[in-house]
Coordinates of C-alpha atoms in Angstrom, one line a residue:
Chain A
X157 CA 48.5 33.1 17.4
X158 CA 52.3 32.8 16.7
X159 CA 53.9 30.1 14.5
X160 CA 57.6 29.7 13.9
X161 CA 58.2 27.4 10.9
X162 CA 61.9 26.5 10.6
X163 CA 62.9 30.1 11.3
X164 CA 66.5 31.1 11.1
X165 CA 67.9 34.6 11.7
X166 CA 71.3 35.7 10.6
X167 CA 72.7 39.2 11.4
X168 CA 74.8 40.7 8.7
X169 CA 78.5 40.0 9.2
X170 CA 78.0 37.2 11.7
X171 CA 78.7 33.6 10.9
X172 CA 76.6 32.0 13.6
X173 CA 72.8 32.6 13.3
X174 CA 71.1 34.4 16.2
X175 CA 68.3 31.9 15.9
X176 CA 68.5 28.5 14.2
X177 CA 65.7 26.4 12.8
X178 CA 63.1 27.3 15.3
X179 CA 59.8 25.4 15.1
X180 CA 57.0 26.1 17.5
X181 CA 53.5 27.3 18.0
X182 CA 52.1 29.6 20.6
X183 CA 48.3 29.4 21.0
X184 CA 45.9 32.2 21.7
X185 CA 45.8 33.0 25.4
X186 CA 48.9 31.1 26.3
X187 CA 51.5 32.3 28.9
X188 CA 55.0 31.5 27.7
X189 CA 58.4 32.1 29.5
X190 CA 61.4 32.6 27.3
X191 CA 64.6 31.7 29.1
X192 CA 68.2 31.4 28.3
X193 CA 71.5 33.2 28.8
X194 CA 72.3 36.6 27.5
X195 CA 73.0 36.2 23.8
X196 CA 71.0 33.0 23.5
X197 CA 68.6 34.7 21.0
X198 CA 65.7 35.8 23.3
X199 CA 65.7 39.4 22.1
X200 CA 65.9 38.3 18.5
X201 CA 63.0 36.0 19.1
X202 CA 60.9 38.9 20.4
X203 CA 62.0 41.4 17.8
X204 CA 61.1 38.9 15.0
X205 CA 57.5 38.8 16.5
X206 CA 57.5 42.6 16.5
X207 CA 58.6 42.5 12.9
X208 CA 61.6 44.7 13.7
X209 CA 63.5 42.1 11.6
X210 CA 62.4 39.6 9.1
X211 CA 63.5 36.0 9.4
X212 CA 66.5 35.1 7.1
X213 CA 64.9 31.7 6.5
X214 CA 61.6 30.0 7.3
X215 CA 58.2 31.5 7.9
X216 CA 56.8 33.3 10.9
X217 CA 53.1 33.9 11.4
X218 CA 51.9 36.4 13.9
X219 CA 48.1 37.1 14.4
X220 CA 47.4 35.4 11.1
X221 CA 50.0 37.4 9.1
X222 CA 53.0 36.0 7.4
X223 CA 55.7 38.4 8.5
X224 CA 58.1 37.5 5.8
X225 CA 55.7 38.8 3.1
X226 CA 54.0 41.4 5.2
X227 CA 54.0 44.8 3.5
X228 CA 56.1 47.4 5.1
X229 CA 53.2 49.8 5.5
X230 CA 51.1 47.1 7.2
X231 CA 53.7 46.8 10.0
X232 CA 52.1 49.5 12.2
X233 CA 48.7 47.7 12.0
X234 CA 50.5 44.5 13.2
X235 CA 52.1 46.4 16.1
X236 CA 48.8 47.7 17.2
X237 CA 47.9 44.1 18.1
X238 CA 51.0 43.6 20.1
X239 CA 51.8 45.4 23.4
X240 CA 55.4 45.6 24.5
X241 CA 57.0 46.1 28.0
X242 CA 60.7 46.5 28.6
X243 CA 63.1 46.2 31.6
X244 CA 63.8 49.9 31.5
X245 CA 60.1 50.9 31.2
X246 CA 60.7 53.5 28.4
X247 CA 58.2 56.0 29.7
X248 CA 58.2 59.6 28.5
X249 CA 59.8 62.0 30.9
X250 CA 57.9 65.1 31.8
X251 CA 54.6 63.5 31.1
X252 CA 52.0 62.4 33.7
X253 CA 50.9 58.8 34.2
X254 CA 47.7 59.6 32.3
X255 CA 49.6 61.3 29.4
X256 CA 52.0 58.4 29.0
X257 CA 49.2 55.9 28.7
X258 CA 47.0 58.2 26.5
X259 CA 50.0 58.8 24.2
X260 CA 49.8 55.2 22.9
X261 CA 46.3 55.8 21.8
X262 CA 46.7 59.4 20.5
X263 CA 49.5 58.4 18.1
X264 CA 47.4 55.7 16.5
X265 CA 44.6 58.2 15.9
X266 CA 42.1 57.0 18.5
X267 CA 39.3 59.5 19.1
X268 CA 39.6 61.4 22.4
X269 CA 36.2 60.0 23.5
X270 CA 37.7 56.5 23.4
X271 CA 40.9 57.7 25.1
X272 CA 39.0 59.2 27.9
X273 CA 37.2 55.9 28.5
X274 CA 40.1 53.4 28.0
X275 CA 42.9 55.2 29.9
X276 CA 41.2 55.3 33.3
X277 CA 39.9 51.8 32.9
X278 CA 43.4 50.5 32.2
X279 CA 45.0 52.5 35.0
X280 CA 42.5 51.0 37.4
X281 CA 43.3 47.5 36.0
X282 CA 47.0 48.0 36.8
X283 CA 46.3 49.5 40.2
X284 CA 47.3 53.1 39.5
X285 CA 43.9 54.8 40.1
X286 CA 44.5 58.1 41.9
X287 CA 48.0 58.5 40.5
X288 CA 46.9 59.7 37.0
X289 CA 48.4 63.2 37.4
X290 CA 51.7 62.1 38.9
X291 CA 54.8 62.6 36.8
X292 CA 56.4 59.3 36.1
X293 CA 59.7 60.5 37.7
X294 CA 57.8 60.6 41.0
X295 CA 56.9 57.0 40.8
X296 CA 58.7 53.9 42.2
X297 CA 60.1 51.4 39.8
X298 CA 57.2 49.0 40.3
X299 CA 54.7 51.8 39.6
X300 CA 56.6 52.9 36.5
X301 CA 56.4 49.3 35.2
X302 CA 52.7 49.3 35.8
X303 CA 52.4 52.5 33.8
X304 CA 54.4 50.8 31.0
X305 CA 52.1 47.7 31.2
X306 CA 49.1 50.0 31.1
X307 CA 50.5 51.7 28.0
X308 CA 51.1 48.3 26.4
X309 CA 47.7 47.0 27.2
X310 CA 45.5 50.1 26.8
X311 CA 44.7 49.2 23.1
X312 CA 43.7 45.7 24.2
X313 CA 46.4 43.9 22.1
X314 CA 46.1 40.2 21.3
X315 CA 49.7 39.6 22.3
X316 CA 51.8 41.1 25.1
X317 CA 55.5 40.9 24.9
X318 CA 57.5 41.5 28.0
X319 CA 61.3 41.6 27.8
X320 CA 62.7 41.2 31.4
X321 CA 59.8 43.2 32.9
X322 CA 61.1 42.4 36.5
X323 CA 64.7 42.8 35.7
X324 CA 65.0 46.2 37.5
X325 CA 62.6 45.4 40.4
X326 CA 63.0 43.8 43.8
X327 CA 61.4 40.4 44.3
X328 CA 58.3 41.7 46.2
X329 CA 57.5 44.2 43.5
X330 CA 58.1 41.6 40.9
X331 CA 55.4 39.4 42.3
X332 CA 53.0 42.3 41.9
X333 CA 54.0 42.7 38.3
X334 CA 53.6 39.0 37.7
X335 CA 50.1 39.0 39.2
X336 CA 49.3 41.8 36.8
X337 CA 50.6 40.0 33.8
X338 CA 48.7 36.9 34.9
X339 CA 45.5 38.9 35.1
X340 CA 46.1 40.3 31.6
X341 CA 46.7 36.8 30.4
X342 CA 43.4 35.6 31.9
X343 CA 41.6 38.2 29.7
X344 CA 42.7 35.9 26.8
X345 CA 45.8 37.9 25.9
X346 CA 48.8 35.8 24.8
X347 CA 51.8 36.8 27.0
X348 CA 55.4 36.1 26.0
X349 CA 57.9 37.0 28.7
X350 CA 61.7 36.8 28.4
X351 CA 63.2 36.5 31.9
X352 CA 66.2 35.5 34.0
X353 CA 64.1 35.4 37.1
X354 CA 64.2 31.7 38.1
X355 CA 61.9 32.2 41.2
X356 CA 59.1 33.6 39.1
X357 CA 59.3 30.9 36.5
X358 CA 59.4 28.1 39.1
X359 CA 56.4 29.6 40.9
X360 CA 54.2 30.3 37.9
X361 CA 54.6 26.9 36.3
X362 CA 53.8 27.9 32.8
X363 CA 55.1 26.8 29.4
X364 CA 58.9 27.4 29.2
X365 CA 60.9 27.8 26.0
X366 CA 64.7 27.7 26.5
X367 CA 67.1 29.0 23.9
X368 CA 70.8 28.1 23.9
X369 CA 73.0 29.7 21.3
X370 CA 70.1 30.4 19.0
X371 CA 68.6 26.9 19.2
X372 CA 65.4 25.9 21.0
X373 CA 66.6 23.3 23.5
X374 CA 63.5 22.9 25.6
X375 CA 59.8 23.4 25.2
X376 CA 58.2 22.3 28.4
X377 CA 54.6 22.7 29.5
X378 CA 54.3 23.8 33.2
X379 CA 58.0 24.1 33.2
X380 CA 60.7 25.3 35.5
X381 CA 63.6 27.7 35.0
X382 CA 66.5 25.4 34.8
X383 CA 66.1 21.9 33.4
X384 CA 67.5 19.0 35.4
Chain B
X119 CA 45.7 65.6 14.1
X120 CA 45.6 68.0 17.0
X121 CA 48.5 66.0 18.5
X122 CA 50.6 66.6 15.3
X123 CA 49.8 70.3 15.2
X124 CA 50.8 70.6 18.8
X125 CA 54.0 68.8 18.2
X126 CA 54.8 70.9 15.2
X127 CA 54.2 74.1 17.1
X128 CA 56.3 73.0 20.1
X129 CA 59.0 71.8 17.6
X130 CA 59.1 75.2 15.9
X131 CA 59.3 77.0 19.3
X132 CA 62.0 74.7 20.7
X133 CA 64.1 75.3 17.6
X134 CA 63.2 78.9 17.2
X135 CA 66.7 80.1 16.4
X136 CA 67.3 77.3 13.9
X137 CA 63.9 77.9 12.3
X138 CA 64.7 81.6 11.9
X139 CA 68.1 80.7 10.4
X140 CA 66.3 78.3 8.0
X141 CA 63.8 81.0 7.0
X142 CA 66.5 83.5 6.3
X143 CA 68.7 81.2 4.2
X144 CA 65.7 79.9 2.3
X145 CA 64.3 83.3 1.5
X146 CA 67.7 84.8 0.5
X147 CA 68.5 81.8 -1.7
X148 CA 65.1 81.7 -3.3
X149 CA 65.1 85.4 -3.9
X150 CA 68.5 85.1 -5.7
X151 CA 67.3 82.1 -7.6
X152 CA 64.2 84.0 -8.6
X153 CA 66.4 86.9 -9.8
X154 CA 68.4 84.5 -11.9
X155 CA 65.3 83.0 -13.4
X156 CA 63.9 86.5 -14.2
X157 CA 67.2 87.6 -15.8
X158 CA 67.3 84.5 -17.8
X159 CA 63.7 85.1 -19.1
X160 CA 64.6 88.8 -19.8
X161 CA 67.6 87.7 -21.9
X162 CA 65.5 85.3 -23.8
X163 CA 62.9 88.0 -24.5
X164 CA 65.5 90.4 -25.7
X165 CA 67.2 87.8 -27.8
X166 CA 63.9 86.7 -29.4
X167 CA 63.1 90.3 -30.3
X168 CA 66.5 91.5 -31.6
X169 CA 69.2 88.9 -31.8
X170 CA 67.7 86.1 -33.8
X171 CA 65.9 88.4 -36.2
X172 CA 68.7 90.7 -37.4
X173 CA 72.1 89.5 -38.1
X174 CA 73.9 92.2 -40.2
X175 CA 72.4 95.5 -41.4
X176 CA 73.9 97.1 -44.5
X177 CA 72.9 100.7 -44.7
X178 CA 72.8 102.3 -48.1
X179 CA 73.7 105.9 -49.0
X180 CA 71.2 108.8 -49.2
X181 CA 71.8 112.5 -50.3
X182 CA 73.0 113.5 -46.9
X183 CA 75.1 110.5 -45.9
X184 CA 78.8 110.6 -45.8
X185 CA 81.4 107.9 -45.0
X186 CA 81.6 104.4 -46.1
X187 CA 81.7 104.0 -49.9
X188 CA 79.1 106.8 -50.4
X189 CA 79.8 109.4 -53.0
X190 CA 79.2 112.9 -51.5
X191 CA 75.6 113.9 -51.9
X192 CA 74.5 111.0 -54.0
X193 CA 72.2 108.1 -52.9
X194 CA 73.0 104.6 -53.9
X195 CA 72.1 104.0 -57.5
X196 CA 69.8 101.1 -58.6
X197 CA 72.7 99.4 -60.3
X198 CA 74.8 99.6 -57.1
X199 CA 71.8 98.2 -55.2
X200 CA 71.6 95.2 -57.6
X201 CA 75.3 94.7 -57.4
X202 CA 75.2 94.7 -53.6
X203 CA 72.3 92.3 -53.5
X204 CA 73.8 89.8 -55.9
X205 CA 77.2 90.0 -54.3
X206 CA 75.7 89.3 -50.8
X207 CA 73.5 86.5 -52.1
X208 CA 76.5 84.9 -53.8
X209 CA 78.4 84.7 -50.5
X210 CA 78.2 81.1 -49.1
X211 CA 78.0 82.4 -45.5
X212 CA 74.7 84.2 -46.3
X213 CA 71.5 82.4 -45.9
X214 CA 69.0 85.1 -46.8
X215 CA 69.0 88.8 -47.8
X216 CA 66.0 91.0 -46.9
X217 CA 65.6 94.5 -48.3
X218 CA 64.1 97.1 -45.9
X219 CA 63.1 100.4 -47.5
X220 CA 63.1 103.8 -45.8
X221 CA 59.3 103.6 -45.3
X222 CA 59.5 100.2 -43.7
X223 CA 62.3 101.3 -41.4
X224 CA 60.3 104.3 -40.4
X225 CA 57.2 102.2 -39.7
X226 CA 59.2 100.0 -37.4
X227 CA 60.7 103.0 -35.7
X228 CA 57.2 104.3 -35.1
X229 CA 56.1 101.0 -33.6
X230 CA 59.1 100.7 -31.3
X231 CA 59.0 104.2 -30.0
X232 CA 55.2 104.6 -30.0
X233 CA 54.9 106.1 -26.5
X234 CA 58.3 107.8 -26.4
X235 CA 59.4 111.4 -27.0
X236 CA 62.0 110.0 -29.3
X237 CA 59.2 109.4 -31.8
X238 CA 59.1 113.1 -32.9
X239 CA 62.9 113.3 -33.4
X240 CA 63.0 111.6 -36.8
X241 CA 61.2 111.8 -40.1
X242 CA 61.0 109.2 -42.8
X243 CA 63.5 111.2 -44.9
X244 CA 66.2 110.6 -42.2
X245 CA 65.8 106.9 -42.4
X246 CA 68.0 104.8 -44.8
X247 CA 67.3 101.9 -47.1
X248 CA 69.1 98.8 -46.0
X249 CA 69.8 95.1 -46.6
X250 CA 69.3 92.8 -43.7
X251 CA 71.4 89.7 -43.9
X252 CA 70.7 86.4 -42.2
X253 CA 73.7 84.2 -41.9
X254 CA 74.1 80.5 -42.2
X255 CA 76.2 80.5 -39.1
X256 CA 75.8 83.7 -37.1
X257 CA 79.2 83.1 -35.5
X258 CA 81.0 83.7 -38.8
X259 CA 80.0 87.3 -39.5
X260 CA 83.4 88.8 -40.1
X261 CA 83.8 87.7 -43.7
X262 CA 80.4 89.0 -44.8
X263 CA 80.9 92.3 -42.9
X264 CA 84.3 92.9 -44.6
X265 CA 83.0 92.0 -48.0
X266 CA 80.0 94.3 -47.6
X267 CA 82.3 97.1 -46.5
X268 CA 84.2 96.8 -49.8
X269 CA 81.1 97.3 -52.0
X270 CA 80.1 100.6 -53.6
X271 CA 77.2 102.6 -52.3
X272 CA 77.3 101.5 -48.8
X273 CA 77.3 104.0 -45.9
X274 CA 77.7 101.6 -43.0
X275 CA 77.7 98.0 -42.1
X276 CA 76.3 97.3 -38.7
X277 CA 76.7 94.0 -37.1
X278 CA 74.2 94.1 -34.3
X279 CA 75.8 91.1 -32.7
X280 CA 78.9 93.2 -32.1
X281 CA 76.7 95.8 -30.3
X282 CA 74.6 93.3 -28.4
X283 CA 77.2 90.8 -27.5
X284 CA 78.7 92.8 -24.6
X285 CA 75.1 93.4 -23.3
X286 CA 74.3 89.8 -23.5
X287 CA 77.5 88.6 -21.9
X288 CA 76.8 91.0 -19.0
X289 CA 73.3 89.7 -18.7
X290 CA 74.5 86.1 -18.9
X291 CA 77.1 86.7 -16.3
X292 CA 74.5 88.2 -14.1
X293 CA 72.1 85.3 -14.7
X294 CA 74.7 82.6 -14.1
X295 CA 76.2 84.5 -11.2
X296 CA 72.8 84.8 -9.4
X297 CA 71.8 81.2 -10.2
X298 CA 75.2 79.9 -9.2
X299 CA 75.2 81.8 -5.9
X300 CA 71.6 80.8 -5.2
X301 CA 72.4 77.2 -5.8
X302 CA 75.1 77.3 -3.2
X303 CA 72.8 79.0 -0.8
X304 CA 70.0 76.5 -1.6
X305 CA 72.5 73.7 -0.8
X306 CA 73.2 75.5 2.5
X307 CA 69.5 75.8 3.2
X308 CA 68.9 72.1 2.5
X309 CA 71.8 71.1 4.8
X310 CA 70.4 73.5 7.5
X311 CA 67.0 72.0 7.2
X312 CA 68.3 68.5 7.4
X313 CA 70.4 69.4 10.5
X314 CA 67.5 71.1 12.2
X315 CA 65.2 68.2 11.6
X316 CA 67.9 65.7 12.6
X317 CA 68.3 67.5 15.9
X318 CA 64.5 67.7 16.4
X319 CA 64.2 64.0 15.7
X320 CA 67.1 63.2 18.0
X321 CA 65.4 65.3 20.8
X322 CA 62.2 63.3 20.3
X323 CA 63.8 59.9 19.7
X324 CA 62.1 58.4 22.8
X325 CA 58.7 59.5 21.6
X326 CA 59.5 58.2 18.1
X327 CA 60.6 54.8 19.5
X328 CA 57.4 54.5 21.4
X329 CA 55.2 55.6 18.5
X330 CA 56.8 52.9 16.3
X331 CA 56.3 50.3 19.0
X332 CA 52.6 51.0 19.5
X333 CA 52.0 51.1 15.8
X334 CA 51.8 54.7 14.8
X335 CA 52.1 55.1 11.0
X336 CA 55.2 56.5 9.5
X337 CA 53.2 59.3 8.1
X338 CA 51.9 60.2 11.6
X339 CA 55.5 60.1 13.0
X340 CA 56.8 62.2 10.1
X341 CA 54.0 64.7 10.0
X342 CA 55.3 67.1 12.7
X343 CA 58.7 67.2 11.1
X344 CA 57.4 67.7 7.6
X345 CA 55.1 70.5 8.8
X346 CA 57.9 72.1 10.7
X347 CA 60.2 72.3 7.7
X348 CA 57.4 73.1 5.3
X349 CA 56.2 76.0 7.4
X350 CA 59.7 77.4 7.6
X351 CA 60.2 76.9 3.8
X352 CA 56.8 78.5 3.0
X353 CA 57.6 81.6 5.0
X354 CA 60.9 81.7 3.1
X355 CA 59.0 81.4 -0.2
X356 CA 56.6 84.2 0.9
X357 CA 59.5 86.5 1.7
X358 CA 61.3 85.7 -1.5
X359 CA 58.1 86.0 -3.6
X360 CA 57.4 89.4 -2.0
X361 CA 60.9 90.6 -2.7
X362 CA 60.6 89.5 -6.4
X363 CA 57.2 91.2 -6.8
X364 CA 58.4 94.3 -5.1
X365 CA 61.5 94.4 -7.3
X366 CA 59.4 93.9 -10.4
X367 CA 57.1 96.9 -9.6
X368 CA 59.8 99.2 -8.4
X369 CA 62.6 98.5 -10.9
X370 CA 61.0 97.0 -14.0
X371 CA 57.5 98.4 -14.1
X372 CA 58.1 101.8 -12.8
X373 CA 61.7 102.6 -14.0
X374 CA 63.1 100.3 -16.6
X375 CA 60.1 100.0 -18.9
X376 CA 59.8 103.8 -19.2
X377 CA 63.5 104.4 -19.6
X378 CA 64.1 101.7 -22.2
X379 CA 60.8 101.2 -24.1
X380 CA 62.6 99.7 -27.1
X381 CA 63.4 96.6 -25.1
X382 CA 60.8 94.0 -24.2
X383 CA 60.5 93.5 -20.4
X384 CA 59.4 90.7 -18.3
X385 CA 55.8 91.0 -17.3
X386 CA 53.4 89.7 -14.6
X387 CA 53.2 86.3 -16.3
X388 CA 56.9 85.8 -15.9
X389 CA 56.8 86.9 -12.3
X390 CA 54.0 84.5 -11.7
X391 CA 56.0 81.6 -13.3
X392 CA 59.1 82.5 -11.3
X393 CA 57.2 82.7 -8.0
X394 CA 55.7 79.3 -8.9
X395 CA 59.1 77.8 -9.6
X396 CA 60.6 79.1 -6.4
X397 CA 57.6 77.9 -4.4
X398 CA 58.1 74.4 -5.9
X399 CA 61.8 74.5 -5.2
X400 CA 61.1 75.8 -1.7
X401 CA 58.7 72.9 -1.0
X402 CA 61.1 70.3 -2.4
X403 CA 63.9 71.9 -0.5
X404 CA 62.1 71.3 2.8
X405 CA 60.5 67.9 2.1
X406 CA 63.5 66.1 0.7
X407 CA 66.1 66.9 3.4
X408 CA 63.4 66.1 6.0
X409 CA 62.7 62.7 4.6
X410 CA 66.4 62.0 4.4
X411 CA 67.1 63.2 7.9
X412 CA 64.3 61.2 9.5
X413 CA 64.8 58.1 7.5
X414 CA 67.0 56.6 10.2
X415 CA 64.3 57.0 12.8
X416 CA 61.5 55.6 10.7
X417 CA 63.2 52.4 9.5
X418 CA 60.9 49.7 10.6

């Protein structure tokens, strides 16, 4: 699903690369934790997959596309296959739960018949049935993150990227979110989650990628947060 | 599509004051620009009719003419006529010499004042024979004029350029004045549109961010902004076009054409062309600043 071949990313005006010579492959349906300190390159890693940047060197394949040569105008089509969730939810204020999720389908031109079917289905999946008409300001943090996950997943993407999805949530709520991500992963969606939450990583026992100063220092199946 | 239209409408309402400002600036600048274009076409028309055709007219004596080198009560003799012709043709500044007889002059007079009361005021006998001189370089008319004035049998030397120059310089000043002012205003309108759209895009930056993230196409993201500025510009074009057409009917068609029938006047085809040009300018004026202002938000 995702292949990094010797990928290096420099930012303009910086001597040290944000990512250096990354080689790895993430298969379809895998669940991967991305760990490392702030500034270790996690965000760059995720943004390369989203094709917000191009690799400076090396080749990156996502969903069968070579992102280095992917045409600018094909980027939206790529992003329709990737759902994204952030620490700060990024919901639209003044819109209801339903509207926030439907927005993601409206703006890619889905017919309203499809929207009317997919949005309630997805809201049920994330456990928000009955709260469709609530404004997101009225929701708890956990519920807001569920809305964000519903929005990311409503188009049934092949890949779900989660950048610190539990960073603003208490441990109990985080467990709920992780269960949800796990359920999504079981529906054959590749999940890549950047996190600082050692408890979650240690409990889930999934593949762990650790970045340190832009280099991949650990790639461990059924791994833990901190290596010994 | 419905989403885009709704966004456009809410954008227009949210920025109502700015939208009105854009419409006012656009319509005023385009009206001025249109006036400039019409003036310029009018100048060209008049020039084509008068200026390029006739350079210097040398009017010959008749029985009733006085002044110049005419002998009282005597028309120019054939010998004098020949002398004038060969003298003019020998001048290196002269390119061509035409002879226009009384009868020809009267026919032209009749043609020009066909529908005018002035037509009845002259007879063929009142017209004069003349030489019409085309110059090698129209700027150097002084030498030829003074040479002609010295020849025998000449009542008057008229350099039409001398008469028309002040008219044309006034028209040209008008033309460049309106075009120059309109360009400044067009610049103001472009900056205003760009600011308005930048503000609108900033207000909606969260939506735009999410649209990009979920894979909305650039065109889809851009559409509400494009429509917003396009609608404002098109209203401006309509107002400006209306002002130009109204001016044409009230000033040119109803007043000027009747008052100065000797001059050619701009017609419906020129108005159509001008409205077409300002419509094109108006559309570019809205689209280009919009694309520039939203570029930052659309960079993938």
